[in-house]
PDB file of C-alpha atoms in Angstrom:
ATOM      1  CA  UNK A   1     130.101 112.341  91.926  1.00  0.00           C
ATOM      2  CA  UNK A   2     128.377 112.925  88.872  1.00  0.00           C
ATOM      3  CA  UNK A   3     127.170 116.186  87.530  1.00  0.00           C
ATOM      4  CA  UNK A   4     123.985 114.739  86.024  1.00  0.00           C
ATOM      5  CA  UNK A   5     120.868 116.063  87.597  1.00  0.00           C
ATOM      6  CA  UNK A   6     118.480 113.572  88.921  1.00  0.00           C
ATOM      7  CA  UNK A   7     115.753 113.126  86.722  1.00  0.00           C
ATOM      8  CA  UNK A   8     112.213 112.626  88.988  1.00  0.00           C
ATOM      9  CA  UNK A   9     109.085 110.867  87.571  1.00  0.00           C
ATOM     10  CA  UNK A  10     106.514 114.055  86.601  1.00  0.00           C
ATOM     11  CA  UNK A  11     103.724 114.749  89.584  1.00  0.00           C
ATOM     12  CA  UNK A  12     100.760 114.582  86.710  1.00  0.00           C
ATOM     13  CA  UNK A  13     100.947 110.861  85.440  1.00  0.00           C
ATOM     14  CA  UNK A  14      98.161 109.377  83.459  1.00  0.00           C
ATOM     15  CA  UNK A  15      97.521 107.011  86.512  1.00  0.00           C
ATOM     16  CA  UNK A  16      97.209 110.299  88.778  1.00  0.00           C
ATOM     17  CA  UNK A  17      94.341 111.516  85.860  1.00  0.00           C
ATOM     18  CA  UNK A  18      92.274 107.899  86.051  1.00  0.00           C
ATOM     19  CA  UNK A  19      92.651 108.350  90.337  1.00  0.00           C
ATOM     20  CA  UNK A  20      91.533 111.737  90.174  1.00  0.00           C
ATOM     21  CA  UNK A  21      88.293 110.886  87.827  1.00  0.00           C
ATOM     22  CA  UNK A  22      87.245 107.584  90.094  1.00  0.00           C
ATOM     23  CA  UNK A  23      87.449 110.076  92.985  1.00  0.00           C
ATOM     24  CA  UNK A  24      85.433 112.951  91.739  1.00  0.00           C
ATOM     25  CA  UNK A  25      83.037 110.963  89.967  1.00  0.00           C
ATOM     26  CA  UNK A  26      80.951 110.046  92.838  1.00  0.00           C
ATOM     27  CA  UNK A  27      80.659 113.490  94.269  1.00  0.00           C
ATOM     28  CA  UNK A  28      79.516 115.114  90.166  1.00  0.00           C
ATOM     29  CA  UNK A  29      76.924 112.147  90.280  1.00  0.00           C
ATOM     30  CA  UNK A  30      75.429 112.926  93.865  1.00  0.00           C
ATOM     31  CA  UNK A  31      76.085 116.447  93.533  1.00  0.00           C
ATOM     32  CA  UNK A  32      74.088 116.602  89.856  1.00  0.00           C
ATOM     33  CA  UNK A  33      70.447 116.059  91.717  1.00  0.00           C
ATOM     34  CA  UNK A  34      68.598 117.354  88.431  1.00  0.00           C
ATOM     35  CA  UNK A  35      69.641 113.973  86.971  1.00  0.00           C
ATOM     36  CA  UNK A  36      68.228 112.160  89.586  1.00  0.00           C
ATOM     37  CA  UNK A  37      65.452 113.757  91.334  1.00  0.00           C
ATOM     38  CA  UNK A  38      62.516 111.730  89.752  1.00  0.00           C
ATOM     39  CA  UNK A  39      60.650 108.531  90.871  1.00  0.00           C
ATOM     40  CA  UNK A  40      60.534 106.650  87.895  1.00  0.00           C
ATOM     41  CA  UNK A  41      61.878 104.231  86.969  1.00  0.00           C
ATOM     42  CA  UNK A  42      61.028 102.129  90.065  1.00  0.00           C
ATOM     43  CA  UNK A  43      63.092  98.987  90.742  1.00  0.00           C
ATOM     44  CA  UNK A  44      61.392  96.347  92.931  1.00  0.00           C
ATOM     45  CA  UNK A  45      58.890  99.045  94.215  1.00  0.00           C
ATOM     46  CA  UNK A  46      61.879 101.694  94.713  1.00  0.00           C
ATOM     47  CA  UNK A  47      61.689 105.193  93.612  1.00  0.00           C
ATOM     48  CA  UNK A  48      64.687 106.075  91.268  1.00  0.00           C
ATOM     49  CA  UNK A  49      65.638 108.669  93.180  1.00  0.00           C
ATOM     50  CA  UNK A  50      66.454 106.097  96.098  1.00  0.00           C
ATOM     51  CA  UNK A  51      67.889 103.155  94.206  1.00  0.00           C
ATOM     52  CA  UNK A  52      70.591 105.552  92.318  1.00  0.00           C
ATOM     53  CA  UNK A  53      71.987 106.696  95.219  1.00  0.00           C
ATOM     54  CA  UNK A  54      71.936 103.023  96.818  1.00  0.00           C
ATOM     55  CA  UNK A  55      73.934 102.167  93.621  1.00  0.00           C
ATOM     56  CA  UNK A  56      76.382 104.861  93.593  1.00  0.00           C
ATOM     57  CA  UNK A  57      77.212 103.672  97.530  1.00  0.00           C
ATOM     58  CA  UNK A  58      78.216 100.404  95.391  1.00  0.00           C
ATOM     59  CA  UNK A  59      80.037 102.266  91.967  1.00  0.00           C
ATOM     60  CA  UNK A  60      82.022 104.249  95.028  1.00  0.00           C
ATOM     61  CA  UNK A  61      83.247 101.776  96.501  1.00  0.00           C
ATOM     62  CA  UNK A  62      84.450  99.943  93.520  1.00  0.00           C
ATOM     63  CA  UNK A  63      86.351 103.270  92.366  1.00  0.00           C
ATOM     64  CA  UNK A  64      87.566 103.994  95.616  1.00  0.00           C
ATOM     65  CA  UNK A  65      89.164 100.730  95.463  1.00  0.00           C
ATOM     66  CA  UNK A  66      90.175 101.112  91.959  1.00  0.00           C
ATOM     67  CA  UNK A  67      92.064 104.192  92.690  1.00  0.00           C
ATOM     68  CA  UNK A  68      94.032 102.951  96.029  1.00  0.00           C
ATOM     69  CA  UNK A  69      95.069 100.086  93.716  1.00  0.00           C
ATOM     70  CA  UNK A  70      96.491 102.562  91.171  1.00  0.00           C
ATOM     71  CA  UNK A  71      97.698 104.726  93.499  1.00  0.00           C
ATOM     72  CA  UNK A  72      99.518 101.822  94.919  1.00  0.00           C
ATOM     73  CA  UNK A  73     100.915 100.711  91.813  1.00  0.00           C
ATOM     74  CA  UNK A  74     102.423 104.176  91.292  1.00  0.00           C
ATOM     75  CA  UNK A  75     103.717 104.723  94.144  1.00  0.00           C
ATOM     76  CA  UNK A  76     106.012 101.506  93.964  1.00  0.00           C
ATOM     77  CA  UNK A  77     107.011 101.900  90.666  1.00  0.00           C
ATOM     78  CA  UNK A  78     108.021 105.777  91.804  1.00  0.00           C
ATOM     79  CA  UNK A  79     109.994 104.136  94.598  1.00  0.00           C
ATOM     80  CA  UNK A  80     111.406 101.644  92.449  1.00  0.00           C
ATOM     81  CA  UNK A  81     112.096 104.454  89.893  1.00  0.00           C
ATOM     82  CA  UNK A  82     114.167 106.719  92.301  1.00  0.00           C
ATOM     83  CA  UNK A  83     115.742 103.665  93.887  1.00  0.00           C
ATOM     84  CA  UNK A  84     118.171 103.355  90.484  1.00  0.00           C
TER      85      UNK A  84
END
């Protein structure tokens, strides 16, 4: 037995930052209708206003996936960190 504390990885990590912002960036850009709320310019005869929100579906899911990964990655290297 060793009287050395155990030292555990800090709960705010830069990875934890970069998940939080691909997360919350979807809802600030749906949620910010102001920026949006217009009809031009039109792609292939679509309003703006419709083809934004088509492309966020698109940017979300790509973040979403982004940020699992991420989390992923931190997760093992927590488990691999505490495993020592």
């Amino acid at each position: 037995m060793s009287d050395v504390p155990e030292v555990k990885p800090p709960v705010v990590t830069p990875a934890r930052v970069v998940i939080a912002l691909c997360l919350i960036a979807p809802f600030v850009a749906m949620l910010w209708v102001g920026s949006y709320a217009k009809t031009d310019p039109t792609f292939i005869g679509i309003p703006f206003f419709y083809w934004y929100q088509m492309l966020w579906v698109l940017i979300s899911t790509a973040l979403t996936m982004t940020a699992y990964q991420l989390w992923q990655r931190d997760q093992r290297a927590r488990t691999k960190g505490s495993a020592k």
